Amino acid sequence: AQTVTQSQPEMSVQEAETVTLSCTYDTSENNYYLFWYKQPPSRQMILVIRQEAYKQQNATENRFSVNFQKAAKSFSLKISDSQLGDTAMYFCAFMKRGPLIKETSGSRLTFGEGTQLTVNP
Amino acid sequence: EAGVVQSPRYKIIEKKQPVAFWCNPISGHNTLYWYRQNLGQGPELLIRYENEEAVDDSQLPKDRFSAERLKGVDSTLKIQPAELGDSAVYLCASSFGLAQADTQYFGPGTRLTVL
């Protein structure tokens, strides 16, 4: 079974500054995906960024980037130039990838407990 | 492109009453998921459908929960009878179902309060 741990229940940052959210996971799988989702008060779970475990290059999406350390099973999210709209709960999530021989369909996401990020003006 | 649609957004019922939630996935998505999110926690999978087949329902409390996706498109999740501990947000998500596009897209959720 997989577990995902987010050790920072709450974080705050000043607008325009940079913040890093931590995530560690435990798995015996070699092929998997990692995700960061944000959930604002509206409850809509929105995909922020995705990382394939076989890729060594860290994923980036505009102001969002990750530091993926496979050996250490660490997957942190860096938000640059923080904006007020970034205020939300951020969840780290793990998903096992299906076998390469058969393109299996989606699998369950295992989420961490979340980090509440507040961006202050 | 329309996202995942869920209704109702809020539901308040008394314990022992039945309740149903509806979800319409993104057009063309074969895989549909129901998650439950308790307050202050991350979502947990209840059931996953591949088209109309339930392929992962190991976390679904089958004594009171049921789900269906008869035509492989929209889905209904039912609780009967509801208990106080069922108060949570019920999230529906969908994905294409292919390994290279396994990203799940979520709906806005239904917040259930059981009194």
XYZ file of C-alpha atoms in Angstrom:
236
model
C 0.000 0.000 0.000
C 1.118 3.524 -0.693
C 1.213 6.345 1.824
C 1.630 10.067 1.245
C 2.737 12.433 4.004
C 2.520 16.192 4.076
C 4.205 17.378 7.251
C 3.146 21.027 7.047
C -0.537 21.465 7.992
C -0.364 25.219 7.409
C 1.947 27.662 5.689
C 1.824 31.338 4.871
C 3.765 33.530 2.458
C 3.796 37.150 1.425
C 2.519 38.062 -1.979
C 5.248 37.898 -4.677
C 7.512 35.704 -2.546
C 8.421 32.055 -3.039
C 7.165 29.154 -0.939
C 7.916 25.433 -0.942
C 5.453 22.752 0.168
C 6.820 19.371 1.219
C 5.600 15.888 0.410
C 7.069 12.464 1.020
C 5.653 9.132 -0.022
C 6.268 5.467 0.555
C 5.863 2.844 -2.149
C 7.426 -0.317 -3.483
C 6.294 0.526 -7.011
C 8.737 1.713 -9.669
C 6.286 3.142 -12.172
C 3.969 5.812 -10.865
C 2.762 9.365 -11.161
C 2.846 12.147 -8.606
C 0.507 15.107 -8.564
C -0.120 18.343 -6.771
C -3.744 19.469 -6.608
C -5.087 22.675 -5.100
C -8.483 22.976 -3.472
C -9.747 26.503 -2.849
C -12.756 27.168 -0.590
C -15.033 26.412 -3.538
C -13.925 22.764 -3.051
C -13.035 22.278 -6.729
C -9.944 20.083 -6.841
C -7.692 21.608 -9.500
C -4.617 19.948 -10.971
C -1.502 22.060 -10.458
C 1.278 19.857 -11.781
C 2.072 16.256 -12.614
C 5.315 14.233 -12.609
C 6.012 10.849 -14.159
C 8.377 8.830 -11.982
C 10.459 7.607 -14.951
C 11.294 11.174 -15.940
C 14.350 12.633 -14.245
C 13.532 16.161 -15.311
C 11.439 18.077 -12.813
C 8.050 19.230 -14.092
C 7.278 22.937 -14.342
C 4.058 24.818 -15.067
C 4.517 28.568 -15.200
C 5.089 29.682 -11.573
C 4.862 26.129 -10.238
C 7.720 23.663 -10.218
C 8.572 20.480 -8.376
C 11.694 18.998 -6.877
C 11.336 15.260 -7.440
C 13.856 13.104 -5.582
C 12.956 9.510 -6.433
C 15.522 7.831 -4.211
C 14.469 9.920 -1.244
C 10.761 9.553 -2.182
C 10.308 13.270 -1.918
C 8.138 15.507 -4.100
C 8.059 19.169 -3.085
C 6.161 21.979 -4.790
C 7.677 25.425 -5.265
C 5.415 28.357 -5.972
C 7.213 31.440 -7.266
C 5.829 34.981 -7.266
C 2.954 33.923 -5.005
C -0.419 35.480 -5.759
C -3.488 35.965 -3.586
C -5.332 33.476 -5.774
C -2.878 30.780 -4.742
C -4.513 30.672 -1.312
C -5.916 27.155 -1.046
C -5.404 23.700 0.416
C -2.713 21.862 -1.507
C -2.734 18.081 -1.756
C 0.078 15.835 -2.858
C -1.119 12.616 -4.502
C 0.332 9.321 -5.732
C -0.970 7.035 -8.459
C 0.444 3.700 -9.529
C 0.984 3.304 -13.251
C -0.337 0.248 -15.047
C 1.906 -2.301 -16.808
C 3.565 -1.105 -19.997
C 2.492 -4.186 -21.941
C -1.165 -3.281 -21.587
C -2.357 0.266 -21.482
C -4.497 -0.111 -18.417
C -6.854 2.584 -17.413
C -6.789 4.879 -14.463
C -5.944 3.878 -10.965
C -6.758 5.281 -7.556
C -5.141 8.431 -6.262
C -3.702 8.276 -2.760
C -3.712 11.733 -1.216
C -1.794 13.298 1.627
C -3.622 15.216 4.335
C -3.012 18.568 2.720
C -1.234 21.849 3.446
C -3.286 25.008 3.872
C -1.404 27.807 2.115
C -2.311 31.408 2.799
C -0.878 34.183 0.649
C -0.880 37.489 2.495
C -1.044 40.875 0.774
C -15.037 22.137 -22.715
C -17.419 21.419 -19.860
C -15.912 19.998 -16.708
C -17.211 17.303 -14.406
C -20.718 18.180 -13.280
C -22.126 17.147 -9.923
C -25.450 17.714 -8.233
C -26.617 18.688 -5.757
C -23.873 20.929 -4.352
C -25.258 20.663 -0.830
C -27.522 18.172 0.893
C -28.773 18.103 4.469
C -30.654 15.041 5.668
C -31.543 13.320 8.915
C -29.888 10.059 9.817
C -31.483 6.909 8.458
C -32.745 8.787 5.404
C -31.606 7.858 1.888
C -29.588 10.227 -0.307
C -28.289 10.158 -3.871
C -25.593 12.079 -5.706
C -25.280 12.479 -9.444
C -22.194 12.950 -11.606
C -21.694 13.626 -15.305
C -18.052 13.186 -16.375
C -16.127 15.074 -19.038
C -17.250 13.997 -22.490
C -15.182 11.109 -23.784
C -13.804 10.087 -20.388
C -14.231 6.345 -19.907
C -13.115 6.198 -16.293
C -15.197 7.633 -13.488
C -14.298 7.820 -9.785
C -16.192 8.563 -6.616
C -14.138 9.854 -3.677
C -15.150 10.790 -0.154
C -13.375 13.648 1.590
C -13.766 13.986 5.339
C -13.166 17.358 6.943
C -9.483 18.236 7.077
C -8.382 15.189 5.113
C -7.525 14.230 1.567
C -10.068 12.387 -0.592
C -10.310 8.593 -0.458
C -11.527 6.456 -3.317
C -14.894 4.752 -2.916
C -15.331 3.227 -6.352
C -13.879 3.376 -9.856
C -15.725 2.599 -13.092
C -14.291 1.639 -16.454
C -17.206 2.425 -18.743
C -20.125 0.724 -17.006
C -18.033 -1.810 -15.059
C -17.080 -1.225 -11.426
C -13.430 -2.353 -11.349
C -12.347 -1.093 -7.912
C -14.958 -0.951 -5.159
C -12.890 -2.353 -2.307
C -13.373 0.802 -0.219
C -17.118 1.081 -0.748
C -19.182 0.226 2.380
C -21.474 -2.116 0.534
C -23.967 -2.533 3.341
C -25.273 0.986 2.830
C -23.567 2.418 -0.253
C -24.373 1.589 -3.853
C -23.391 3.078 -7.189
C -24.293 2.632 -10.794
C -23.155 3.793 -14.204
C -25.644 2.067 -16.438
C -24.759 3.513 -19.838
C -21.119 4.165 -19.135
C -21.589 7.919 -18.940
C -23.187 9.544 -15.907
C -23.234 7.895 -12.500
C -25.245 7.885 -9.292
C -23.933 7.193 -5.792
C -26.520 6.281 -3.164
C -26.440 5.934 0.611
C -29.257 4.126 2.382
C -29.626 4.584 5.273
C -27.339 7.522 6.000
C -25.406 7.661 9.275
C -23.903 10.613 11.127
C -20.413 9.532 10.067
C -21.346 9.852 6.400
C -21.150 13.646 6.634
C -18.424 14.556 4.140
C -17.807 15.981 0.689
C -18.403 13.472 -2.101
C -16.227 14.143 -5.120
C -16.601 12.747 -8.590
C -13.670 12.641 -11.010
C -13.080 11.364 -14.514
C -10.169 10.528 -16.791
C -9.633 9.249 -20.316
C -8.526 5.912 -18.918
C -5.348 5.594 -20.973
C -1.994 5.364 -19.223
C -0.635 8.419 -20.971
C -3.601 10.501 -19.913
C -4.346 9.241 -16.446
C -4.864 12.693 -14.983
C -8.103 12.852 -13.064
C -10.324 15.898 -13.304
C -12.631 16.619 -10.403
C -16.087 18.042 -10.058
C -17.061 20.625 -7.421
C -18.334 17.978 -5.020
C -21.474 17.502 -2.956
C -21.293 18.465 0.692
C -23.469 16.078 2.711
C -24.544 16.887 6.236
C -26.303 14.155 8.215
C -28.150 15.394 11.310
